[in-house]
Amino acid sequence: MLDDLIQDKCGVFGIWGDKNASERTFVGLHLLQHRGQEHCGIVSATKKKFYKKHCEGIVNEAFSNEDLRNLRGRAAIGHVKYTTQGSSSMVNAQPFLRHTKHGNIALAHNGEFANQNSLREMFEKEGHVFTTTSDTELPIHFYGLTDGNTIEEKMRDTFELLKPAYAIVMLTRNELMGIRDVSGVRPLVIGELSNGATIFASETVAFDAIGAKYIGEVEPGELVIVNDGGIRRVQLLERKERLSCVFEHIYFGRPDSFQFGSDVTNSVLRKELGAQLYREHPIEADVVTPMPDSSNDAALGFSEESYKNGKGTPFGFGIVRSHYIGRTFIEPTQALRDIGVTKKFNVNKSEVQGKSVVVVDDSIIRATTLKKLVKKIKHFGAKEVHVRVTSPPYKHACYLGINTPEKKRLIAHREGSVDGVRKFIGADSLGYLSKEGMLSNKYFKGMSYCTHCFDGVRKIRRS
Amino acid sequence: MLDDLIQDKCGVFGIWGDKNASERTFVGLHLLQHRGQEHCGIVSATKKKFYKKHCEGIVNEAFSNEDLRNLRGRAAIGHVKYTTQGSSSMVNAQPFLRHTKHGNIALAHNGEFANQNSLREMFEKEGHVFTTTSDTELPIHFYGLTDGNTIEEKMRDTFELLKPAYAIVMLTRNELMGIRDVSGVRPLVIGELSNGATIFASETVAFDAIGAKYIGEVEPGELVIVNDGGIRRVQLLERKERLSCVFEHIYFGRPDSFQFGSDVTNSVLRKELGAQLYREHPIEADVVTPMPDSSNDAALGFSEESYKNGKGTPFGFGIVRSHYIGRTFIEPTQALRDIGVTKKFNVNKSEVQGKSVVVVDDSIIRATTLKKLVKKIKHFGAKEVHVRVTSPPYKHACYLGINTPEKKRLIAHREGSVDGVRKFIGADSLGYLSKEGMLSNKYFKGMSYCTHCFDGVRKIRRS
Amino acid sequence: MLDDLIQDKCGVFGIWGDKNASERTFVGLHLLQHRGQEHCGIVSATKKKFYKKHCEGIVNEAFSNEDLRNLRGRAAIGHVKYTTQGSSSMVNAQPFLRHTKHGNIALAHNGEFANQNSLREMFEKEGHVFTTTSDTELPIHFYGLTDGNTIEEKMRDTFELLKPAYAIVMLTRNELMGIRDVSGVRPLVIGELSNGATIFASETVAFDAIGAKYIGEVEPGELVIVNDGGIRRVQLLERKERLSCVFEHIYFGRPDSFQFGSDVTNSVLRKELGAQLYREHPIEADVVTPMPDSSNDAALGFSEESYKNGKGTPFGFGIVRSHYIGRTFIEPTQALRDIGVTKKFNVNKSEVQGKSVVVVDDSIIRATTLKKLVKKIKHFGAKEVHVRVTSPPYKHACYLGINTPEKKRLIAHREGSVDGVRKFIGADSLGYLSKEGMLSNKYFKGMSYCTHCFDGVRKIRRS
Amino acid sequence: MLDDLIQDKCGVFGIWGDKNASERTFVGLHLLQHRGQEHCGIVSATKKKFYKKHCEGIVNEAFSNEDLRNLRGRAAIGHVKYTTQGSSSMVNAQPFLRHTKHGNIALAHNGEFANQNSLREMFEKEGHVFTTTSDTELPIHFYGLTDGNTIEEKMRDTFELLKPAYAIVMLTRNELMGIRDVSGVRPLVIGELSNGATIFASETVAFDAIGAKYIGEVEPGELVIVNDGGIRRVQLLERKERLSCVFEHIYFGRPDSFQFGSDVTNSVLRKELGAQLYREHPIEADVVTPMPDSSNDAALGFSEESYKNGKGTPFGFGIVRSHYIGRTFIEPTQALRDIGVTKKFNVNKSEVQGKSVVVVDDSIIRATTLKKLVKKIKHFGAKEVHVRVTSPPYKHACYLGINTPEKKRLIAHREGSVDGVRKFIGADSLGYLSKEGMLSNKYFKGMSYCTHCFDGVRKIRRS
């Protein structure tokens, strides 16, 4: 997949019990940056006071040493976010910090509540006021209302009526909490520092970066409470059928993250997806090139499998990605657009000229850039271009927290058939991995996934 | 008074029925800039959608032409604000835009609800959530709760329990409203464009700038509703004793504004204050110099009165003010501070050397800069320096919406006596206008004022 | 005069022998800010190394504490500049720092060499390369060439062929120098700190701000050399007829500056100009208002003289100036422009309504804003508006270092007659001060001035 | 190699004869961004006027559409630059634009003149003035002096005395020129658009991005003149022994660039370097991981060769690189630094745990990050870590235009022996490619290279 077409909405991070809490949050958010590049924020807290900083842009440019010093306290939560809204949407930037009868509460959310509209309407009828258009305000309003005596009772009141998908970290004066919806749609993992501090993060890479040990997932429906007395795990809500987002494995998650309880990192899963793809759509060619970098491992798996089953097609870097995109402000004039300028990706002529080329991609969303690259590969002298995709045709916009283009721009939906897509992108052949082949991945064993974007089946009701 | 010591918290503006609504709001806010220089914001609305932009800094630098084009619609409200809080306090920036069962509501507030603490506590007990630490959220929470059928009913529910001080403009999809507390503490005036558009503003100068006609005040306790059907004025709440802020006349208001229903602009009132000051504390000297620019008119009145009653003391500009302060980021080192650097004010040697000098100021708050200036005037060869002040000793921090230093930094409170203050500033004589002299101003006739900062009398209860 | 129409091109500052050299330069430049608001720069030096920082915008916003700490050394020079060129013109920002066989040289220049074109051509013929389009590079090229043994010889070679106008500060590793052209066109004064440090500045206000004592002018043709051994004054070039810029007294100079050796500050000179203006064009009216703030003193002198010679017309602030202009980025749409929006100046209705109003201005350049103000004064009910100007008709663009609009935009040139200008601005009467009246100012005694902008006489040849 | 340790100083671009000249320069510079990320600049020209814009930061963030529109004309040159100097060094930003007797000249330079010091001294003795500390001013000073009649004569005078290394594009009103030193040290290639426009660039990738055809190198000592009459190639200076920078092939050049006349792109050369490395230092292991992305192709070649010669070691992505580094402003506290935070690179646990790991890198400069990564690979459970390097020990700082750390920080110099380096980085074995092995690369055939950084042999004299 070419970036920017579909996007995880967020990454979250939380830490309790470390004197460098905000600095570690900063580093952790940096490692989660692939989950959202447009806004980032940190809220920290001492026993007495909360501190907040929201920024536009990437973590590594947004915070100064002074900012981190000002974010005082031994506890902090953070958030990275993808959004297409303008700067005035800073009001939507997370973590949210709110004032209630229970004191201050800060919250960072990855996901989307399926029943957000009916709940918001209910609250407004009761006279509640909302500051943003974001569904992330909803749990805070439940929290403001609850009269629960214990924190568990308060949290049950807060989340009982909220439907998936959510993976949330919350910070009060007294505790840090991580909670995940009953179907475990979005990821949330627990880590530990050698000094005893507890950490939550969307992915395990955030632990690697700060030297923390990966403990395990926050389980579906589970509430994990951390305070100075230690960590307490509570099955707050009854688990339902597990519906983890398979796209985390296919594309979103970093290749070096362990996700959804898997024993291996995503790179291993992706090599297996590439191998299965070869078994379903074998081909003999001169080179297999990934769409860098998201399909690197899948292409490697495809190539390796080809050697086990035939004469083999070598892996090569036929497409080169620029590392210096930054925030692009320039729109090329029509003159330059027409000649197919692709500033982000270039084709390496020596790797494709005179060859039969297999391009492995993890998914095809709109196909506009892929079409240009296929054209450029042929322009540089490739004999044939065969496209292989390590997921089924992407036909349905996500309803559980992923930002997807409107349905009519999804090429698999628009063209209707695989051959229609093949013609659109100008490839000599096109093979998608089957849903069954994808789910047969041996490293997925025992887990179950949401596949709505491929099959259109909604298992979570909107009300 | 030397700026930055006490500060109006805000200026507000609103307009309904003009295709250049946001542009006129921009110009109007620029003319209200003296009421707050740190944050500014505009919310505009079409029949379908609201648009918002908040900025740090002054209006004339904060908005681009593109910003104003993006603030679409024939209605808008705006706000300028003084604050000492950091950039993260952008969340406190007004106008507030909120979502309720009655739809979107935008609100800009000048003032401070005397009973804010008890109301906030009441709301939180009921389970309400607050986004900011500002009391300006309170009316929106009442608005979210009301089930009034008409807009008047809704507004009565919204403001019934809110105690002064407030002057508020509100914008919904269907109407623009201006409302003022029952004692008329903070100013709010109504204007009209030749195309029929209606305007609210904190001061009449905002009308001058955009070519609008001044119609009159929003009366104490009055609600003024403007929609496409015209303007409707409703006595929403029962009027109480008028307690307009006398400091608006003395210092805050622009010299070219008509305030609190006066027939003359503040410059005329201030000349009269200066004249009365001369009558109470006459002196023969070589020059009368104002503290520029806030005391220009008062010093002129003092000088003029001196000619009527004696040989007269000519007016002269003995103190020169820099126009290029901007946002000051530099803190001088001790070395430079000790030699009395005053980057904002300089003394004009030829105007004071060898002379007996009268310095007229509108008020004395902390007196630190005044003390340096008196020293510099003497350093430049003045024989004597006499200070005259067109208001009584400032001894009590405002509780109705003015930002004042903590009490122990108020020099009149700290020193206790006029002579103590005189010694502190190093003047040869010091004369304050009496409260009675101040209130005897012939242009004040028929009005009554809050004089709490001088006499400490609180007429509005906190609960 | 309304700002931004004609502009001094620069202000310069230099200091030798103070451990807070760059900080004092910063403060000094701030006080010279009225001489140029678009670029500013400081070069400092230790015995070993030079440090430089150029910025856009005003001094008080451009430099951080860290910047000043980085500008190390006990010597520094600085520059403020007015320019209409874009950001890429930063290369033209001064002080210039260049590398020659004599080592590094930094230079800041106020003025314009009348023979710059022929000299530049000569240098280019010799194979020299220029980095900028500024004439300030010329003395540095002479300096690069000289083989003089002493610094005096070097400086004679550097300046011998350069024609006025210039007032320059130069910094080498070994000395700070101030030099002024043979006719003394542009100002340059010498000051002294109590710790023995020597200072150069365009105006004496820079000394007031940092606690320095005013010693006197750098004389026409004089070179003043400052090093650790003390100060040495050399008549480097033969003095010619003094041609100081009279506009410094009329408008450019701060009211609190002593200029061109005068015993009094500009405010006193300007009151006398106003008095003479009344004597030449007397009138009985209800109020005399200055164009703030540049004409404040002139209007005061006009009013005072009216009392000596008749029943007298009181001084009043009929026009109010905004202090919050900043950098204006917004262009009003035609709709707002047509109603005469003047964001910078407003008319105070109570000061003009029903009155005969005299507006005193220091000069009339393009007259576009003045015309709008006259209209607004009448709109607010003035019976009559009489304009009085404390200088002769401005008809010729300056050739000695002042930025003037092109000739066809000079209203006195374009309209040809005083009555033509009067009609253009819509005044009931218009009186300009005569050249003779202007020069008869008793405080000018013994000095002579360039009056080219009024009479068109060029006394300095271009080649 | 880990970025930021050694750095090409620049990339250059030039175009003549296209109405979108500045826009194409912008795109071309973006593709050359890996050659310098701190400053970028474009100078364009019409027949009458030159336009310039210099920026800090990366190309894709630095220029707005408005900037590009303002850079008018059908000809432009551009430059990207690496520098460690502060913002005030903007004066050193290229292209330089200068004014001479031949008119304006703009110049962008990649390289470093070996005899710069003696030439600069010579010029200064002659009275010339330099604006910057950069040697790029030197050719412009020769150009300012020449009285050559033809452009060829002028260029001969300009470059005759300048010793390598340089690859330069120059722009005058009348022509665009590309010129390269007599030893061909730094790269410069020629391209052509279908509309006839001619292009120069440091690398061919810039042609791919804008749809241009690669024509060939500017030959050593060759001057290529482009004007409206077409293209003219002149052997301006006598060719010497070719000393192209071998590090362009090893590391600097993009993998998809053709460099130094090679028939294949760098990726192919690098795979061959990897293969030769395996032949010199064979090993059987469980995985070969590149240091991403610069060693990707070399690691692939190493793995492929291992299959030809033994049981084979599979290629895998054991190290993952962050794409979101941006400009890093934060310095981690000691607490975080000690635990080995590597924000830019992470290790993928599943790819290394329980395995014998080969890490292929293109070069080892300081080895500080490599040492941390080896430690982290072992921390994640690798049995053994073997490091292989596709170049000889890097022992000598470059004197021909590459930015290298000071000699004492070069680990191969400091440790003295291969085993010393191995111990420092904590690897189980370490193998460097021999110089002979490196130069035996079949794709290098017929070319000769500078290998000074490896063997210390200086073939170009400093005077």
PDB file of C-alpha atoms in Angstrom, chain A residues 52-53 87-88 91 97-101 120 124-133 137 140-141 144-145, chain B residues 52-53 87-88 91 97-101 120 124-133 137 140-141 144-145:
ATOM      1  CA  LYS A  52      -0.679  19.442  28.805  1.00  0.00           C
ATOM      2  CA  LYS A  53       0.915  20.112  25.438  1.00  0.00           C
ATOM      3  CA  SER A  87      -5.285  23.781  12.455  1.00  0.00           C
ATOM      4  CA  SER A  88      -8.414  24.920  14.215  1.00  0.00           C
ATOM      5  CA  VAL A  91      -9.382  21.463  19.913  1.00  0.00           C
ATOM      6  CA  LEU A  97      -8.129  16.758  29.651  1.00  0.00           C
ATOM      7  CA  ARG A  98     -11.451  17.390  31.429  1.00  0.00           C
ATOM      8  CA  HIS A  99     -12.736  18.508  34.807  1.00  0.00           C
ATOM      9  CA  THR A 100     -15.400  16.427  36.625  1.00  0.00           C
ATOM     10  CA  LYS A 101     -16.720  15.938  40.121  1.00  0.00           C
ATOM     11  CA  ARG A 120     -24.264  11.485  21.947  1.00  0.00           C
ATOM     12  CA  GLU A 124     -27.454  16.033  24.587  1.00  0.00           C
ATOM     13  CA  LYS A 125     -31.074  15.301  25.465  1.00  0.00           C
ATOM     14  CA  GLU A 126     -29.989  15.165  29.088  1.00  0.00           C
ATOM     15  CA  GLY A 127     -28.500  18.648  28.741  1.00  0.00           C
ATOM     16  CA  HIS A 128     -24.864  17.752  28.323  1.00  0.00           C
ATOM     17  CA  VAL A 129     -22.560  19.999  26.342  1.00  0.00           C
ATOM     18  CA  PHE A 130     -19.875  18.723  23.963  1.00  0.00           C
ATOM     19  CA  THR A 131     -16.740  20.621  23.104  1.00  0.00           C
ATOM     20  CA  THR A 132     -15.621  18.648  20.089  1.00  0.00           C
ATOM     21  CA  THR A 133     -17.035  16.541  17.314  1.00  0.00           C
ATOM     22  CA  GLU A 137     -15.700  12.770  24.783  1.00  0.00           C
ATOM     23  CA  ILE A 140     -15.657  11.192  29.949  1.00  0.00           C
ATOM     24  CA  HIS A 141     -19.338  12.132  30.155  1.00  0.00           C
ATOM     25  CA  GLY A 144     -18.681  12.577  35.058  1.00  0.00           C
ATOM     26  CA  LEU A 145     -22.037  10.973  35.893  1.00  0.00           C
TER      27      LEU A 145
ATOM     28  CA  LYS B  52     -13.623  28.922  13.972  1.00  0.00           C
ATOM     29  CA  LYS B  53     -10.129  30.335  14.220  1.00  0.00           C
ATOM     30  CA  SER B  87       0.265  28.492  24.758  1.00  0.00           C
ATOM     31  CA  SER B  88      -1.461  25.372  25.961  1.00  0.00           C
ATOM     32  CA  VAL B  91      -8.109  25.681  24.843  1.00  0.00           C
ATOM     33  CA  LEU B  97     -17.957  26.830  20.285  1.00  0.00           C
ATOM     34  CA  ARG B  98     -20.019  24.019  21.811  1.00  0.00           C
ATOM     35  CA  HIS B  99     -22.486  21.349  20.727  1.00  0.00           C
ATOM     36  CA  THR B 100     -25.838  20.964  22.560  1.00  0.00           C
ATOM     37  CA  LYS B 101     -29.264  19.507  21.949  1.00  0.00           C
ATOM     38  CA  ARG B 120     -19.497  24.961  38.766  1.00  0.00           C
ATOM     39  CA  GLU B 124     -20.133  18.823  38.444  1.00  0.00           C
ATOM     40  CA  LYS B 125     -22.289  17.192  41.109  1.00  0.00           C
ATOM     41  CA  GLU B 126     -24.905  16.693  38.411  1.00  0.00           C
ATOM     42  CA  GLY B 127     -22.335  14.860  36.293  1.00  0.00           C
ATOM     43  CA  HIS B 128     -21.403  17.632  33.927  1.00  0.00           C
ATOM     44  CA  VAL B 129     -17.942  17.741  32.375  1.00  0.00           C
ATOM     45  CA  PHE B 130     -15.933  20.947  31.912  1.00  0.00           C
ATOM     46  CA  THR B 131     -13.296  21.396  29.256  1.00  0.00           C
ATOM     47  CA  THR B 132     -11.641  24.520  30.562  1.00  0.00           C
ATOM     48  CA  THR B 133     -10.989  26.322  33.804  1.00  0.00           C
ATOM     49  CA  GLU B 137     -18.509  27.543  30.084  1.00  0.00           C
ATOM     50  CA  ILE B 140     -23.437  27.101  27.880  1.00  0.00           C
ATOM     51  CA  HIS B 141     -24.204  24.369  30.403  1.00  0.00           C
ATOM     52  CA  GLY B 144     -27.633  22.756  27.184  1.00  0.00           C
ATOM     53  CA  LEU B 145     -30.165  21.963  29.932  1.00  0.00           C
TER      54      LEU B 145
END
